[in-house]
Coordinates of C-alpha atoms in Angstrom, one line a residue:
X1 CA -114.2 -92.3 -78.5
X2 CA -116.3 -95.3 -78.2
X3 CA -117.7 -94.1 -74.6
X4 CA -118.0 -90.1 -76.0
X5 CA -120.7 -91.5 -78.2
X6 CA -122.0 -94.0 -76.1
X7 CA -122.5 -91.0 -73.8
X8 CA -123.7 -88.7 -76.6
X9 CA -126.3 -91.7 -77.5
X10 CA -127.7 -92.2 -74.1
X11 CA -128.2 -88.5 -73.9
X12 CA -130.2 -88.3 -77.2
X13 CA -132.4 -91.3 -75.9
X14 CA -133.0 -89.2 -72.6
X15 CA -134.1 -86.2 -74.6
X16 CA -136.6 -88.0 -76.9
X17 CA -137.6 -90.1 -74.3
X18 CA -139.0 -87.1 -72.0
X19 CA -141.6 -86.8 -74.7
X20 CA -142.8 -90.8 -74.3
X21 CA -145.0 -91.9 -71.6
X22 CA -143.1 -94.6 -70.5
X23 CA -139.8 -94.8 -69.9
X24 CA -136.6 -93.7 -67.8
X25 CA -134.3 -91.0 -68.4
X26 CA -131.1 -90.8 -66.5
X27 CA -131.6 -88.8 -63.2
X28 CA -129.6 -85.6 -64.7
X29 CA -132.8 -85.4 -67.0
X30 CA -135.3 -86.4 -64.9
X31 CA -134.9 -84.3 -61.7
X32 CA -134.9 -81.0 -63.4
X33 CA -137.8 -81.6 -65.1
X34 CA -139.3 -82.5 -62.3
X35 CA -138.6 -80.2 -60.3
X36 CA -139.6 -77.2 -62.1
X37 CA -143.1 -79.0 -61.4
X38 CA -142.8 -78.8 -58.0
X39 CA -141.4 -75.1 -58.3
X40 CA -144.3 -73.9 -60.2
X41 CA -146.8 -75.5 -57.8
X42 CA -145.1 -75.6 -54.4
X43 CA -146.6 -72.1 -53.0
X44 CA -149.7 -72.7 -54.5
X45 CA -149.7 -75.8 -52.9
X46 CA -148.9 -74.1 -49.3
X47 CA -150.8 -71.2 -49.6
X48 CA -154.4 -72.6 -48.4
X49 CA -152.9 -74.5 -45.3
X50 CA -151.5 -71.1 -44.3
X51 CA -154.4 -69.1 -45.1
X52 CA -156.6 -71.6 -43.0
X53 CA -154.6 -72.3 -40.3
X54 CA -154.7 -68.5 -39.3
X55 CA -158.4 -68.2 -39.7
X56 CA -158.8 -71.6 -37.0
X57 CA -156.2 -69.8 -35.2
X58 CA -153.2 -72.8 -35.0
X59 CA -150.7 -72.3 -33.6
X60 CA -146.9 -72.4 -35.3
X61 CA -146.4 -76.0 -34.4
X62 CA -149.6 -77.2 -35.6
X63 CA -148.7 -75.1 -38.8
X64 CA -145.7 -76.7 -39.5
X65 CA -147.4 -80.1 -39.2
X66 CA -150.3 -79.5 -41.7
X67 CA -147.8 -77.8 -44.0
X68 CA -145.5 -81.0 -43.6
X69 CA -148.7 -83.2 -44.5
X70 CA -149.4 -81.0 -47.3
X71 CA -146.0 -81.4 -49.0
X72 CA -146.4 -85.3 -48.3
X73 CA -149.6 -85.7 -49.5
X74 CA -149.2 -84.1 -52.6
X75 CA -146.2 -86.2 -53.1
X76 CA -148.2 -89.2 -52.9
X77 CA -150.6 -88.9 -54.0
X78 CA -149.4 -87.2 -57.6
X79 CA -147.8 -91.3 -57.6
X80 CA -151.0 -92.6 -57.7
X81 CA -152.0 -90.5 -60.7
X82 CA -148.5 -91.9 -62.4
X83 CA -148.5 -95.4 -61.3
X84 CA -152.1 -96.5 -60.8
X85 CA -153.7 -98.7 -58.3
X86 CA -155.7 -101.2 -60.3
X87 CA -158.9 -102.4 -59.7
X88 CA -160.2 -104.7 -62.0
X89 CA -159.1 -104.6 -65.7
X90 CA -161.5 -101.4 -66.9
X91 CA -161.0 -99.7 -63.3
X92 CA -157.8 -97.8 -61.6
X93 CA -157.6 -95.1 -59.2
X94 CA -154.8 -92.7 -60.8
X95 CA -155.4 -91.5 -64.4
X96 CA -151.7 -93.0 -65.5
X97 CA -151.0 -89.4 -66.8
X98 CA -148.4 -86.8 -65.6
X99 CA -151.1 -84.9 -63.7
X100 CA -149.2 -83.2 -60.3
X101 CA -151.7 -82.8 -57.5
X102 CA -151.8 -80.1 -55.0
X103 CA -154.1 -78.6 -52.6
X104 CA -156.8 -77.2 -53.3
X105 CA -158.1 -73.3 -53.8
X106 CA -161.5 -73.8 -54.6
X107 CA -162.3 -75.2 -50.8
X108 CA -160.4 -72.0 -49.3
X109 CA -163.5 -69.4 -49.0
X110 CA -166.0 -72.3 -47.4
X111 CA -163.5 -74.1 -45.3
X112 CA -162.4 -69.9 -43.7
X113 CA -166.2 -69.7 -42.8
X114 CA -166.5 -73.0 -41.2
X115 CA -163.1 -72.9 -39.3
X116 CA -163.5 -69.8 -38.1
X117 CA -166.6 -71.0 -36.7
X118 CA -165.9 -74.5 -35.8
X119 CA -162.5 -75.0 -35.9
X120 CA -160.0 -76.8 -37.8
X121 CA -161.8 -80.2 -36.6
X122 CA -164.9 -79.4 -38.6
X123 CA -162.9 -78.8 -41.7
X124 CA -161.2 -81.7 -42.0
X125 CA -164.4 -83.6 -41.1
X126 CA -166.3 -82.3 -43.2
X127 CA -163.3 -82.5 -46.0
X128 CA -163.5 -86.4 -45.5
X129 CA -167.2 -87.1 -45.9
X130 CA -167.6 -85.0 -48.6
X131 CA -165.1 -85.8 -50.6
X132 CA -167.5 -89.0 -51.2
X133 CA -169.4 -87.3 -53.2
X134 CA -166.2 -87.0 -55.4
X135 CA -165.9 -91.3 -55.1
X136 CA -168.6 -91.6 -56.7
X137 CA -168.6 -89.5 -59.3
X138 CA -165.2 -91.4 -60.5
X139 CA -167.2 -94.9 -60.3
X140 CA -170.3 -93.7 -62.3
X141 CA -168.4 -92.2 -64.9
X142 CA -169.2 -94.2 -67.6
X143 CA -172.9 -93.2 -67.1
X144 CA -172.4 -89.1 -66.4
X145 CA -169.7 -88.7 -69.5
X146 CA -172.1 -87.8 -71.7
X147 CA -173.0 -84.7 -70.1
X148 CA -169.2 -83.2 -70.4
X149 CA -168.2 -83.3 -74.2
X150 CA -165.7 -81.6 -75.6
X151 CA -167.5 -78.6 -75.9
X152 CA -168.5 -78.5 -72.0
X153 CA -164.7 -79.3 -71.2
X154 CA -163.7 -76.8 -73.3
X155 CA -165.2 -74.1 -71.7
X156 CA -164.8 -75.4 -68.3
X157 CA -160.9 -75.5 -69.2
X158 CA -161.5 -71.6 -70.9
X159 CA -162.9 -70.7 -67.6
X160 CA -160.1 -72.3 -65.5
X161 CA -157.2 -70.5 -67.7
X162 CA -159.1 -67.1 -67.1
X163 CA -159.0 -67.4 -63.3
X164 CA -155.3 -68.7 -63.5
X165 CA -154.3 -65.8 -65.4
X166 CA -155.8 -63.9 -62.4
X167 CA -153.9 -65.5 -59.8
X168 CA -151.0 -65.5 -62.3
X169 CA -151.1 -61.9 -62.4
X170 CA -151.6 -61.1 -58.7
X171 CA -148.1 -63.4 -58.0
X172 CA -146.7 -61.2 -61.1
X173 CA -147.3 -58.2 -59.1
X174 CA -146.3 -59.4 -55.8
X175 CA -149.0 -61.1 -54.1
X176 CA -152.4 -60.6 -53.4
X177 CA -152.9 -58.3 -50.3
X178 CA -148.9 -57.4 -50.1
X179 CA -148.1 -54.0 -49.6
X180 CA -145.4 -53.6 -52.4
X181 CA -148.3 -54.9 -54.3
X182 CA -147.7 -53.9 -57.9
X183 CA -144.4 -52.1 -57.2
X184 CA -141.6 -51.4 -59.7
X185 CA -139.2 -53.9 -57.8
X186 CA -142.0 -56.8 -58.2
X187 CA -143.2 -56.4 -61.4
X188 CA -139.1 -55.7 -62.7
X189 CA -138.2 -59.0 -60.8
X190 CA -140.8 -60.7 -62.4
X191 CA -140.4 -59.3 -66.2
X192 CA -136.7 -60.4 -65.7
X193 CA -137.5 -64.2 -65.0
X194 CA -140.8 -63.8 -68.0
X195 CA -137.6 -62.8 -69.9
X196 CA -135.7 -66.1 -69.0
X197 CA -138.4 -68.2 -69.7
X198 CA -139.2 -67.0 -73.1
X199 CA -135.5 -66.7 -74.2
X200 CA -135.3 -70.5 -73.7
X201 CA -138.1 -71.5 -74.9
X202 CA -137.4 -69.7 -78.5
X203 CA -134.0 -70.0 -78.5
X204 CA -133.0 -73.3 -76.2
X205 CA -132.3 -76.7 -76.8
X206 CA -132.8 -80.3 -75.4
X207 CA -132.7 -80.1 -71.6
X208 CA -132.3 -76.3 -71.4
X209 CA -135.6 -75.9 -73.6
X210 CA -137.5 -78.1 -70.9
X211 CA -136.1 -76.6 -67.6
X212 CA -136.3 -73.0 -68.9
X213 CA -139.4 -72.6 -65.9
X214 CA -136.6 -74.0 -63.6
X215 CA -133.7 -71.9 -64.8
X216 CA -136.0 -68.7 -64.8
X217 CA -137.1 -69.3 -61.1
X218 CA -134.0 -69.6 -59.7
X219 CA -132.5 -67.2 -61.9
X220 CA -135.2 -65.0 -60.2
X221 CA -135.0 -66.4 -56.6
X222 CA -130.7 -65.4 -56.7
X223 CA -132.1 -61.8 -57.7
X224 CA -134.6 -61.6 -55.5
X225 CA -131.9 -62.7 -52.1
X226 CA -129.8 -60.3 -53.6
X227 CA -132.4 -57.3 -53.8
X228 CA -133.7 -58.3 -50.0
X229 CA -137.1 -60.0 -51.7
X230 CA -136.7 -63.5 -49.8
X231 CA -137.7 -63.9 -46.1
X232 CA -134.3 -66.3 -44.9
X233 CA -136.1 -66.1 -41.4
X234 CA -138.9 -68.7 -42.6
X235 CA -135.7 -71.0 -43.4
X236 CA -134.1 -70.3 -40.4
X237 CA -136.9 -71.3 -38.1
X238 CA -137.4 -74.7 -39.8
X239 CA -136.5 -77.7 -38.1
X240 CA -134.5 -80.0 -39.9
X241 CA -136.6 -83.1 -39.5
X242 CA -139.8 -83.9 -38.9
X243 CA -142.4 -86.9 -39.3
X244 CA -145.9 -86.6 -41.1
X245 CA -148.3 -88.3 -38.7
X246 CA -151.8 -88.5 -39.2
X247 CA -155.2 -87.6 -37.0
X248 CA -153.4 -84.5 -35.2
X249 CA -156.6 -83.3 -35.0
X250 CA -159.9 -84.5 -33.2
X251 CA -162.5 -84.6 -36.6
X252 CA -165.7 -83.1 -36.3
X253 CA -168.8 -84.0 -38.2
X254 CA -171.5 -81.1 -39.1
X255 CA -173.9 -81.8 -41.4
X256 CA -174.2 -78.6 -43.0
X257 CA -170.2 -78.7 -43.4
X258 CA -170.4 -81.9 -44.9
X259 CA -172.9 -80.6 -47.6
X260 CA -170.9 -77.5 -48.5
X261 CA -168.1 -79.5 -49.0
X262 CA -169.8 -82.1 -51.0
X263 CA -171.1 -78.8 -53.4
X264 CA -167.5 -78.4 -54.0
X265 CA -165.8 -81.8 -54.7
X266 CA -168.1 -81.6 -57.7
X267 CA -166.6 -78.6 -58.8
X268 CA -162.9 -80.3 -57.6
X269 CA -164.1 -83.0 -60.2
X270 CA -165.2 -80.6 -63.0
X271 CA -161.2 -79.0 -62.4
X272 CA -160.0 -82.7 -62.7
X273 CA -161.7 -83.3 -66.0
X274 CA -160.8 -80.3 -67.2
X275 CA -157.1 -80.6 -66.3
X276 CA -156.8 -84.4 -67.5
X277 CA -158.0 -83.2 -71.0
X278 CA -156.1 -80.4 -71.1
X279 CA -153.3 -82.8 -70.4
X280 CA -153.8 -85.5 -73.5
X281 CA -154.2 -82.8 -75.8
X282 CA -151.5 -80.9 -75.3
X283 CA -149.3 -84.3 -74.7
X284 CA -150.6 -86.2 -76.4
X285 CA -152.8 -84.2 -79.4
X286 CA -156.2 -86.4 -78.6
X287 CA -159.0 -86.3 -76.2
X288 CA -158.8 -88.3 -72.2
X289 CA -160.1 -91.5 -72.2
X290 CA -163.3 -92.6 -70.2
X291 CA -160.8 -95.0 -68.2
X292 CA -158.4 -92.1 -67.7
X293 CA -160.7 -89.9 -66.8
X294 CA -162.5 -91.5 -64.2
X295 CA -159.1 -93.1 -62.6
X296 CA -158.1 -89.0 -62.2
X297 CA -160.6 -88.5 -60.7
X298 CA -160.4 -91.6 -58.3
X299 CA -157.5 -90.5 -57.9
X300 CA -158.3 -86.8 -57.0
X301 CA -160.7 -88.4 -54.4
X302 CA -158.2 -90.3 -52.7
X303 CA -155.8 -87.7 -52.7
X304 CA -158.4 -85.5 -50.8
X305 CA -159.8 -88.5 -48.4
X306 CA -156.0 -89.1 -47.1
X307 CA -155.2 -85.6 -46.9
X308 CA -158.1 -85.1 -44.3
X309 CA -156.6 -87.7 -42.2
X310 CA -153.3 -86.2 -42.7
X311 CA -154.4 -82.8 -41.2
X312 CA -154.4 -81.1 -44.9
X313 CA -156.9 -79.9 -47.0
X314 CA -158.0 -81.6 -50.2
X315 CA -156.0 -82.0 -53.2
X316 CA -156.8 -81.3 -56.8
X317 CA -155.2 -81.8 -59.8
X318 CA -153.3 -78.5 -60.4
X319 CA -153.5 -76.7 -63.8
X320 CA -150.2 -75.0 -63.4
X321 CA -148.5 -78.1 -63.9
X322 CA -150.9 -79.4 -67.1
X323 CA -149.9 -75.6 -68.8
X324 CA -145.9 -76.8 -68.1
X325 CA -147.0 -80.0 -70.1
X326 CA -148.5 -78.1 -72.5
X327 CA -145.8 -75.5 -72.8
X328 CA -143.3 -78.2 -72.8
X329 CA -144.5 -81.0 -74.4
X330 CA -142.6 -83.4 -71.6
X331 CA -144.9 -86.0 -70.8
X332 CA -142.7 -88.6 -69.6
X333 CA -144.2 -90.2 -66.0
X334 CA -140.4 -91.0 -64.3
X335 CA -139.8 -86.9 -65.0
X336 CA -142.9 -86.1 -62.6
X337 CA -142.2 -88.9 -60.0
X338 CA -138.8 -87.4 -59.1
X339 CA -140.9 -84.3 -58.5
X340 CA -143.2 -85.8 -56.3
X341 CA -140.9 -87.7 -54.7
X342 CA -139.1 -84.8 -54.2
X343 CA -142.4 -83.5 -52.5
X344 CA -142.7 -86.3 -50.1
X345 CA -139.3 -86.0 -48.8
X346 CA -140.0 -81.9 -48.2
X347 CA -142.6 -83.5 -46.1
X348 CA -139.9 -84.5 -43.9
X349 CA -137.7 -82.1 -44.0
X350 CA -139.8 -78.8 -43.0
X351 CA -136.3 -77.0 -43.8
X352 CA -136.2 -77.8 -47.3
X353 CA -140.0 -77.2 -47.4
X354 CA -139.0 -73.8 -46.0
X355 CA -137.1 -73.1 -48.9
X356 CA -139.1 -73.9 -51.5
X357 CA -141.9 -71.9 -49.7
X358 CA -139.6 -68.8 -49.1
X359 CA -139.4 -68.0 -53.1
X360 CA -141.4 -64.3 -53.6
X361 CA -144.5 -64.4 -55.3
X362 CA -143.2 -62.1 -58.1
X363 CA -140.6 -64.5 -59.1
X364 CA -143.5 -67.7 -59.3
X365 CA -145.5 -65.4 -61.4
X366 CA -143.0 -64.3 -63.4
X367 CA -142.3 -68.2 -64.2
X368 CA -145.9 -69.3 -64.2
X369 CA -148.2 -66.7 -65.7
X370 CA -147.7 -68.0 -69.1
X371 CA -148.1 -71.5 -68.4
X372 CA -152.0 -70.5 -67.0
X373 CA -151.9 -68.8 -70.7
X374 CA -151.6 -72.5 -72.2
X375 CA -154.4 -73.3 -70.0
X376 CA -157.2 -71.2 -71.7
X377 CA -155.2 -72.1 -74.8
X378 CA -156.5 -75.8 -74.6
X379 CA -159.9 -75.0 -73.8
X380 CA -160.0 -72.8 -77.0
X381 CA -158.1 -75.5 -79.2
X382 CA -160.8 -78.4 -77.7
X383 CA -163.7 -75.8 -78.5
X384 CA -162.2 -75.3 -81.7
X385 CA -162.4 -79.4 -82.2
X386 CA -165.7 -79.6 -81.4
X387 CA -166.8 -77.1 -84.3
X388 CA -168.5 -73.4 -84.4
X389 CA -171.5 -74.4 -86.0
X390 CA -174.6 -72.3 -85.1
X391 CA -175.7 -74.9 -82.1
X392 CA -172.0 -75.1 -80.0
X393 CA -171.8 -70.7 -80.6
X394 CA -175.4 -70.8 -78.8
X395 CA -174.1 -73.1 -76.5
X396 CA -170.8 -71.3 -75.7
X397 CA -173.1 -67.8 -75.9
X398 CA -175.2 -68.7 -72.8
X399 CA -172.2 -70.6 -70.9
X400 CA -170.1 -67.7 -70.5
X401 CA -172.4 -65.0 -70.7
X402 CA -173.7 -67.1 -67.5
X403 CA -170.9 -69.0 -66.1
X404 CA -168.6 -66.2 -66.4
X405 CA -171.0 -62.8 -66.4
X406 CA -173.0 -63.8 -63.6
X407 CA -170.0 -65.4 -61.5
X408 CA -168.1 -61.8 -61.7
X409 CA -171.4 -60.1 -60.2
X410 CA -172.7 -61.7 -57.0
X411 CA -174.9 -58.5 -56.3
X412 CA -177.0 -59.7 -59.5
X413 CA -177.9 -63.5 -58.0
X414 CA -177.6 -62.2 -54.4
X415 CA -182.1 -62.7 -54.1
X416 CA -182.2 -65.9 -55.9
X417 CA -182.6 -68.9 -53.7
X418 CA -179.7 -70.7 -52.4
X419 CA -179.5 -73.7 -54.4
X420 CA -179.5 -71.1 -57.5
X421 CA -177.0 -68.6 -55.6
X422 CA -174.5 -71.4 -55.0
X423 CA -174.5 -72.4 -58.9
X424 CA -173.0 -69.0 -59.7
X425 CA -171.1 -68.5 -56.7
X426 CA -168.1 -69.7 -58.6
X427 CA -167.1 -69.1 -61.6
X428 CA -166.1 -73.1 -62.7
X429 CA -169.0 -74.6 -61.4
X430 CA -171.2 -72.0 -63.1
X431 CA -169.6 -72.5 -66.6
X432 CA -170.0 -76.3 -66.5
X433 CA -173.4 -76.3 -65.0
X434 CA -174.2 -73.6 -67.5
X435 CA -172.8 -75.6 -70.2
X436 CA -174.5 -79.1 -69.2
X437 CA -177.9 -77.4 -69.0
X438 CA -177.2 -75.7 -72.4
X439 CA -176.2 -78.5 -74.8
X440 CA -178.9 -80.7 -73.0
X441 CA -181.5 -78.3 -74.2
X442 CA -179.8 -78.3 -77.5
X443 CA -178.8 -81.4 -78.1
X444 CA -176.9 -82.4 -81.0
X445 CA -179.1 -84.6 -82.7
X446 CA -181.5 -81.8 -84.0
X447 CA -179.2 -79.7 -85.3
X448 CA -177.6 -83.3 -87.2
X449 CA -181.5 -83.7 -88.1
X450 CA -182.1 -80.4 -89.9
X451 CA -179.1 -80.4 -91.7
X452 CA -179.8 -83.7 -93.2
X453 CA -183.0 -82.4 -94.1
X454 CA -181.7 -79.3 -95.7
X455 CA -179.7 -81.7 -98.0
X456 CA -182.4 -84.1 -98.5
X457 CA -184.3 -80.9 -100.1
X458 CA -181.4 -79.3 -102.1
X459 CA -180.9 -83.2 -103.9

């Protein structure tokens, strides 16, 4: 009896404890939690390598070894956002957050264009010098905060949701560019996991609550197998082990690389910001702090510096994973490092990797789509706590009649010089910029000015 409810007890502390920042469930907790992390984000993750190891032309060996990097890389660098490397007692790269890092979608349009004209070695060169940029935007912080309020995170996080919901719905339907693209056996599969996921969530409890993204993907991955959705050849071709080494390629310098990827670790850094805040208020119901916020983005930096020496391209912190906090409220650090853990060991065990990566899209996007939902969801609830007062519905007026009208029409800025172009040739960077530019020339002090002066004349 005495052991029943010693077991019962250590069980309750594991459940509350998921929800704590510090702490450490018992491995039966932890590892499904974690790994629903690494479910949501593990084709995501792959996805870029594979799409830009085509365009440079690799072949299936050097394949295999930048996804292996990937996987590692991700792995470790999502530690470093948990478990921080200190520097000083106001400075730390890692944010100390359950932020889950992955690579990177935002560098996959410039870094197709450069490999397929200088080759993988350029990338990666120009991948590590940029990411500089990134460096220093962690450092100087303190001095550049004051230009991303809520209300310019907000929006940037708004913005970020909306283009998740449009990957989310692509996976939904099978994939981007697949032929069964939107067919009934896709979009059924992917309904029937939705299903799942929702079921538990309104109806679960404990454990079963917080692993219903988990129980819904491989719910959906034993349908899929059985309806002839998952490609076992991918599995079957793996190796069983392999070692992640680094500088498999000969780096390649070009300045004109170097700036185009500099241009987009600001917008990397914008994501990170985004995603941190998005993270502490769903978690934890209050805004990042500035010694968070820079350490994530530290971090971020890192990440992407060691994955161009590890033959992969740069990591960001994904949003996926800061909806699954948001969705299920488990913010617990230990939870996420048996995730990335499990990441790093993938790294060396391309069979396992293989298996991960062979789950169909429409089964990830039946788990996931929502969990983009909660994205925008933030961004509206951190709008919403900075205020509609006639000053922030200006503000927000011209950031996403800008950020996000002119982003969706590239034939409208297509004349415009190419410093302009490149502000609205994405959709994040436009918002932000949009936004920065917009509460600068309405700063909040007047509008705090005339309505003391209003009062002052109604006394």
């Amino acid at each position: 009896m005495n052991h029943s409810q010693n077991s019962k007890t250590k069980r309750q502390k594991d459940r509350e404890m998921v929800y704590q920042l510090e702490g450490r469930p018992g491995l039966s907790t932890a590892v499904p939690l974690g790994l629903q992390h690494v479910l949501a984000m593990f084709t995501s993750n792959l996805a870029p390598i594979l799409i830009i190891a085509s365009v440079c032309g690799l072949s299936g060996a050097d394949t295999v070894i930048m996804v292996q990097c990937a996987m590692f890389v991700s792995g470790l660098t999502t530690f470093v956002q948990l478990y921080p490397i200190k520097l000083g007692k106001n400075r730390q790269i890692g944010a100390n957050l359950p932020i889950v890092m992955g690579t990177s979608f935002a560098f996959v349009p410039t870094a197709s264009a450069i490999g397929a004209a200088s080759g993988i070695g350029a990338v990666l060169g120009g991948c590590l010098a940029g990411s500089m940029i990134e460096v220093l935007m962690g450092f100087f912080y303190k001095y550049i905060r004051r230009f991303f309020p809520p209300l310019v995170v907000g929006c940037t996080l708004v913005t970020i949701g909306v283009n998740l919901l449009d990957v989310g719905v692509d996976y939904f339907a099978g994939g981007s560019g697949a032929e069964d693209y939107g067919s009934i056996q896709n979009l059924s599969v992917a309904f029937f996991v939705l299903l799942i996921v929702v079921l538990l969530q309104r109806f679960g409890k404990g454990l079963l609550k917080n692993s219903a993204i988990l129980v819904g993907l491989v719910a959906g991955y034993v349908l899929a197998y059985f309806l002839g959705m998952v490609d076992t050849s991918v599995i079957a071709d793996a190796a069983w082990f392999g070692i992640p080494l680094p500088m498999q390629f000969k780096l390649e310098f070009h300045l004109s690389a170097i700036l185009s990827f500099a241009a987009l670790f600001v917008t990397s850094g914008l994501e990170t910001i985004g995603n941190t805040s998005g993270i502490t208020i769903a978690g934890f119901d209050r805004e990042a702090t500035e010694k968070e916020t820079s350490g994530a983005i530290l971090g971020d930096a890192l990440g992407s510096t060691t994955a161009a020496v590890f033959n992969a391209l740069p990591n960001t912190a994904f949003g996926q994973n800061a909806g699954i906090v948001a969705m299920t409220k488990v913010v617990n650090k230990w939870c996420i490092a048996t995730g990335a853990f499990i990441l790093m060991i993938s790294g060396f065990f391309p069979k396992l990797g293989a298996i991960f990566s062979a789950i169909p899209n429409a089964v990830l996007g039946g788990a996931i789509i929502t969990v983009f939902g909660m994205i925008l969801i933030n961004g509206i609830k951190m709008i919403a706590k900075a205020g509609f007062s006639e000053r922030n519905i200006l503000v927000m007026g011209l950031t996403f009649a800008f950020g996000l009208g002119m982003t969706s029409h590239p034939d409208a800025v297509a004349q415009l010089p190419s410093a302009l172009r490149f502000i609205f040739s994405d959709s994040v960077t436009g918002t932000c910029i949009v936004a920065i530019v917009a509460n600068f020339l309405f700063p909040m002090k007047d509008e705090e000015d005339i309505k003391k002066a209003k009062e002052a004349m109604l006394d």
